[in-house]
CSV table of C-alpha atoms in Angstrom, one decimal:
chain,number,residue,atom,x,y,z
A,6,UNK,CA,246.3,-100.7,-83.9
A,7,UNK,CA,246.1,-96.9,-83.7
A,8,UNK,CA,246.4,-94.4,-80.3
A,9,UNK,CA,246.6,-91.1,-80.4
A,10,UNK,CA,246.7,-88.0,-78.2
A,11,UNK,CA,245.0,-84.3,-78.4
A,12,UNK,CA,245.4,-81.4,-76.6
A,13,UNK,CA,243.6,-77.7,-76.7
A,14,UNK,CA,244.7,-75.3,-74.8
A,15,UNK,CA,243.8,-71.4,-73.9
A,16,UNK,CA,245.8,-69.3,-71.5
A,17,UNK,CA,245.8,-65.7,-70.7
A,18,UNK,CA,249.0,-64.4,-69.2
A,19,UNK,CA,249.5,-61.3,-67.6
A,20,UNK,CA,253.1,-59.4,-67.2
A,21,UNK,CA,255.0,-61.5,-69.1
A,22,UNK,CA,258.9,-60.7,-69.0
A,23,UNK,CA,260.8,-60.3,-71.9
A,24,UNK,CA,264.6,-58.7,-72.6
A,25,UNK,CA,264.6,-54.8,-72.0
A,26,UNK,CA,265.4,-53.2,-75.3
A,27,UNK,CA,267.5,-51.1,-73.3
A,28,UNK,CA,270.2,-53.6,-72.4
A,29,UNK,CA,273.5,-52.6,-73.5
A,30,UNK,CA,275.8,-55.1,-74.7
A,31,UNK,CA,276.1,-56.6,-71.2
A,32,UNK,CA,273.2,-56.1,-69.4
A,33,UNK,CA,269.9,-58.7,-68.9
A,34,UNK,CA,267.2,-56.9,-67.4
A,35,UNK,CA,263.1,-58.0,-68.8
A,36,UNK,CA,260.6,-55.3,-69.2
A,37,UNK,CA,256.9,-56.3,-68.9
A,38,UNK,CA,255.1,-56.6,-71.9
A,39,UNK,CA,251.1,-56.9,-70.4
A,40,UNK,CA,249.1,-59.4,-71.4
A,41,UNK,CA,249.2,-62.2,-74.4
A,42,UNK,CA,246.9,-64.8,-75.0
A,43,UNK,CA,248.4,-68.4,-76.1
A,44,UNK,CA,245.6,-70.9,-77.9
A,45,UNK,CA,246.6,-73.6,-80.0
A,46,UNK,CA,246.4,-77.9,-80.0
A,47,UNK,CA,248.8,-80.7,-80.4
A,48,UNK,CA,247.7,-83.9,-82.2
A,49,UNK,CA,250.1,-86.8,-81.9
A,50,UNK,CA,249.6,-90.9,-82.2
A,51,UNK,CA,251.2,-94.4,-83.2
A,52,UNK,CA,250.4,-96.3,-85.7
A,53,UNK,CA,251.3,-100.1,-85.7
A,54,UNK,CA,250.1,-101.6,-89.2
A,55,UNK,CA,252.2,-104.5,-89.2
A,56,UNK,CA,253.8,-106.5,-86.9
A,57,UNK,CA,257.6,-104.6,-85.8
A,58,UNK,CA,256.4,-101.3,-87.7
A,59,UNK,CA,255.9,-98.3,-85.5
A,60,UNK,CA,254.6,-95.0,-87.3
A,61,UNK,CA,254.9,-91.9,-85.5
A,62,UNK,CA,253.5,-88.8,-85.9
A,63,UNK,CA,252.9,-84.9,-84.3
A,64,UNK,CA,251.2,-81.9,-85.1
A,65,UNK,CA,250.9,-78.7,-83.1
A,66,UNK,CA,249.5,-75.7,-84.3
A,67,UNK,CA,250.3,-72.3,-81.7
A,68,UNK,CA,248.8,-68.7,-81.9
A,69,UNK,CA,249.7,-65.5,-79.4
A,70,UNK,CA,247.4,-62.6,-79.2
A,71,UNK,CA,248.7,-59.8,-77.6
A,72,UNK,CA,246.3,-57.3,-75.1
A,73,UNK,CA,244.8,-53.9,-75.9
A,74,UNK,CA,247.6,-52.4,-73.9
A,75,UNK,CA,250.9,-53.5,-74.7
A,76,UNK,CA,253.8,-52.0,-73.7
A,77,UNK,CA,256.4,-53.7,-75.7
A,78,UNK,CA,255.6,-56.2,-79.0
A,79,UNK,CA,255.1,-60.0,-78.0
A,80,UNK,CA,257.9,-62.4,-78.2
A,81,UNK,CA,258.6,-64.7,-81.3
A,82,UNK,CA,257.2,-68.3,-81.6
A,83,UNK,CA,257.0,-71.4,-83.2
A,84,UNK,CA,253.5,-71.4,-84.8
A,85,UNK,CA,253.4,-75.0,-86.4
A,86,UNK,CA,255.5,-78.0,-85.7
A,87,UNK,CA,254.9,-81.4,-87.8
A,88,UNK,CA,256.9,-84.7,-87.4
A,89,UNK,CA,256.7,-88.1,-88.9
A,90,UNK,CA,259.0,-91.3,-87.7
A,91,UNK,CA,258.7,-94.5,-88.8
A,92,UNK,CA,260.6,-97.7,-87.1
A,93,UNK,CA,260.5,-101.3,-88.0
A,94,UNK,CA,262.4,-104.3,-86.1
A,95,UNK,CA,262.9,-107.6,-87.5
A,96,UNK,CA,261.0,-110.3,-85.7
A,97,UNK,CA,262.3,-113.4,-86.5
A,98,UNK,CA,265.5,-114.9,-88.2
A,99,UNK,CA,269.8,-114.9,-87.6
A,100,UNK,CA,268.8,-110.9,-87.0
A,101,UNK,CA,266.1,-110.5,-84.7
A,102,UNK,CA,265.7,-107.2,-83.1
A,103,UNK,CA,267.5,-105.1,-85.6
A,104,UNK,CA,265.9,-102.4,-85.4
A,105,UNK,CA,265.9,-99.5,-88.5
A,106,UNK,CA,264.1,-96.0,-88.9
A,107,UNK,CA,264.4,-92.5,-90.0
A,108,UNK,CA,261.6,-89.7,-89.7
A,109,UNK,CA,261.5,-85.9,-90.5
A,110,UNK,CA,261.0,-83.3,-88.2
A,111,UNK,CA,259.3,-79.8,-89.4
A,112,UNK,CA,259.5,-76.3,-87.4
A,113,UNK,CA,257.3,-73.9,-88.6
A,114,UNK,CA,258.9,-69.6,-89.3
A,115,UNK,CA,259.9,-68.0,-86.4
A,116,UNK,CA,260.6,-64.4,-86.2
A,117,UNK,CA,263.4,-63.5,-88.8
A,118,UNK,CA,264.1,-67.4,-89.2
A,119,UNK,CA,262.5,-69.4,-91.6
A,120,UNK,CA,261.1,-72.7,-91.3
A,121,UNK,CA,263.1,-76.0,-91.8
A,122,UNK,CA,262.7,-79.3,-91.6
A,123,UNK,CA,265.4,-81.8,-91.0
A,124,UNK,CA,265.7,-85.7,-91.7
A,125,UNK,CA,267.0,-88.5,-88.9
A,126,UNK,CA,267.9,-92.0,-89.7
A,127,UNK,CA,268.5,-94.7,-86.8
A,128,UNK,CA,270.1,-98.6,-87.0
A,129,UNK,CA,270.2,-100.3,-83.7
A,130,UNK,CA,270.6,-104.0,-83.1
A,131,UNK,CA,270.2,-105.9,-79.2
A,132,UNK,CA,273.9,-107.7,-79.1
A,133,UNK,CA,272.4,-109.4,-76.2
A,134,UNK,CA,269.6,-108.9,-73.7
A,135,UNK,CA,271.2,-106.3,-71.5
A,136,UNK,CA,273.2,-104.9,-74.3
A,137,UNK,CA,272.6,-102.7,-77.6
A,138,UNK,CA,274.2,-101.2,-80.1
A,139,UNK,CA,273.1,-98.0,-82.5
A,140,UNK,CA,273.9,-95.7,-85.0
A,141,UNK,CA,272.0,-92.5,-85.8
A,142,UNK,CA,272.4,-89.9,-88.4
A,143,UNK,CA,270.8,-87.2,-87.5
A,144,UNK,CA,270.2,-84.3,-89.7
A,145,UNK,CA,271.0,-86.2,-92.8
A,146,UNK,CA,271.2,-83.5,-95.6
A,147,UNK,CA,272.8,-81.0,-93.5
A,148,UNK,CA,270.3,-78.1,-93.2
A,149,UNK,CA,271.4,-75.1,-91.4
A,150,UNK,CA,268.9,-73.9,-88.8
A,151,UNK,CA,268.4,-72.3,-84.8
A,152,UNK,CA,267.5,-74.7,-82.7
A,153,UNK,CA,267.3,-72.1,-79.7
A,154,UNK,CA,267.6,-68.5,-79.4
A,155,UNK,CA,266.7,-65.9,-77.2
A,156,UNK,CA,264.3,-63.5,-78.7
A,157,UNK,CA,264.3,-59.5,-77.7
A,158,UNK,CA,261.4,-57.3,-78.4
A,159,UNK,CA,259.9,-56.8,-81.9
A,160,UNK,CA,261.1,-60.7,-82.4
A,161,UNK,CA,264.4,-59.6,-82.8
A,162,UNK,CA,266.9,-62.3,-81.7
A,163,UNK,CA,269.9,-60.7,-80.0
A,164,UNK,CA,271.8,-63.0,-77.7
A,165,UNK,CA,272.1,-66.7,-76.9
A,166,UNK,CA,271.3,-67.9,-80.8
A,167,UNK,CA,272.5,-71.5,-80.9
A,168,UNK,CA,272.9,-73.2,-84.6
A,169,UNK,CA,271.5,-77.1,-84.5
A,170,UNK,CA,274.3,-79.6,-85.0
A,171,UNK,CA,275.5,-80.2,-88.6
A,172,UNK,CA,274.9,-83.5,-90.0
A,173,UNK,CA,276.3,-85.6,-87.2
A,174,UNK,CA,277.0,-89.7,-87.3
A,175,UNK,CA,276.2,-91.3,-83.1
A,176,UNK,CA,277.2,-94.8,-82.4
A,177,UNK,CA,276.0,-95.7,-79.0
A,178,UNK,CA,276.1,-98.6,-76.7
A,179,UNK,CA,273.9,-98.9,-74.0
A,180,UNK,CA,274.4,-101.6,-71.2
A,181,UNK,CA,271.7,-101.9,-68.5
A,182,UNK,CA,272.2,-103.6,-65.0
């Protein structure tokens, strides 16, 4: 079994804010920087080739064109994004439902930042019907990378930069009433 999802999309905005690049060190005003043009798609879909296996997958490709009469450069983006997760769960024996995955996740250069790409792993087990367990490593070879900042004018990046979490263990238990 195989489903999958598209989208295309085209939009023209018109006075989109960005930071001044006369702030000071304390100040948070947005300038208008005319018109950009965003086009771009997203491809996305499951596929089930055995029984328990779950493979999925995304792609997105994003492009900005700024007008003829820009006032200050465009804002930095994510132009490609790519990820791939796969998940199997047991279906039959002492440990049914054990459930065990790992996928990779892919962001594409943005502004001064290069791309990256980081690796997840996941165990979880059902310890009864209302109650399960898991255990998630996430960002398994501990790469260093923004997972959000605040970009300025020429794509500079110059306030609210936030590092993603290092290589980080989760153990979780979820109940449901």
């Amino acid at each position: 079994v195989f489903t999958f999802e598209t989208a295309l999309f085209h939009s023209i905005r018109q006075n989109v804010g960005v930071s001044d690049p006369t702030n000071g060190p304390t100040e948070f005003f947005f300038a208008s920087i005319g018109e950009l043009t965003v086009q771009g798609f997203e491809f996305s879909g499951n596929i089930y080739p055995a029984p328990g296996l779950n493979v999925n997958f995304n792609f997105g490709v994003t492009d900005i064109e700024e007008g003829d009469e820009e006032l200050l450069p465009a804002p930095a983006i994510i132009e490609q994004t790519a990820s791939v997760y796969a998940n199997y769960e047991l279906q039959s024996g002492p440990l049914e439902g054990l459930s065990f995955g790992g996928g990779f996740r892919h962001v594409g250069d943005v502004g001064v930042f290069d791309s990256y790409t980081i690796a997840d792993l996941n165990l979880s087990y059902p310890i009864r019907d209302n109650i399960d367990l898991s255990f998630d490593v996430l960002n398994v070879f501990d790469e260093e990378y923004v997972e959000n900042a605040d970009s300025g004018p020429g794509q500079n990046f110059n306030a609210g930069t936030i590092l993603g979490a290092p290589a980080t263990a989760v153990f979780t238990i979820r109940a449901k009433y």
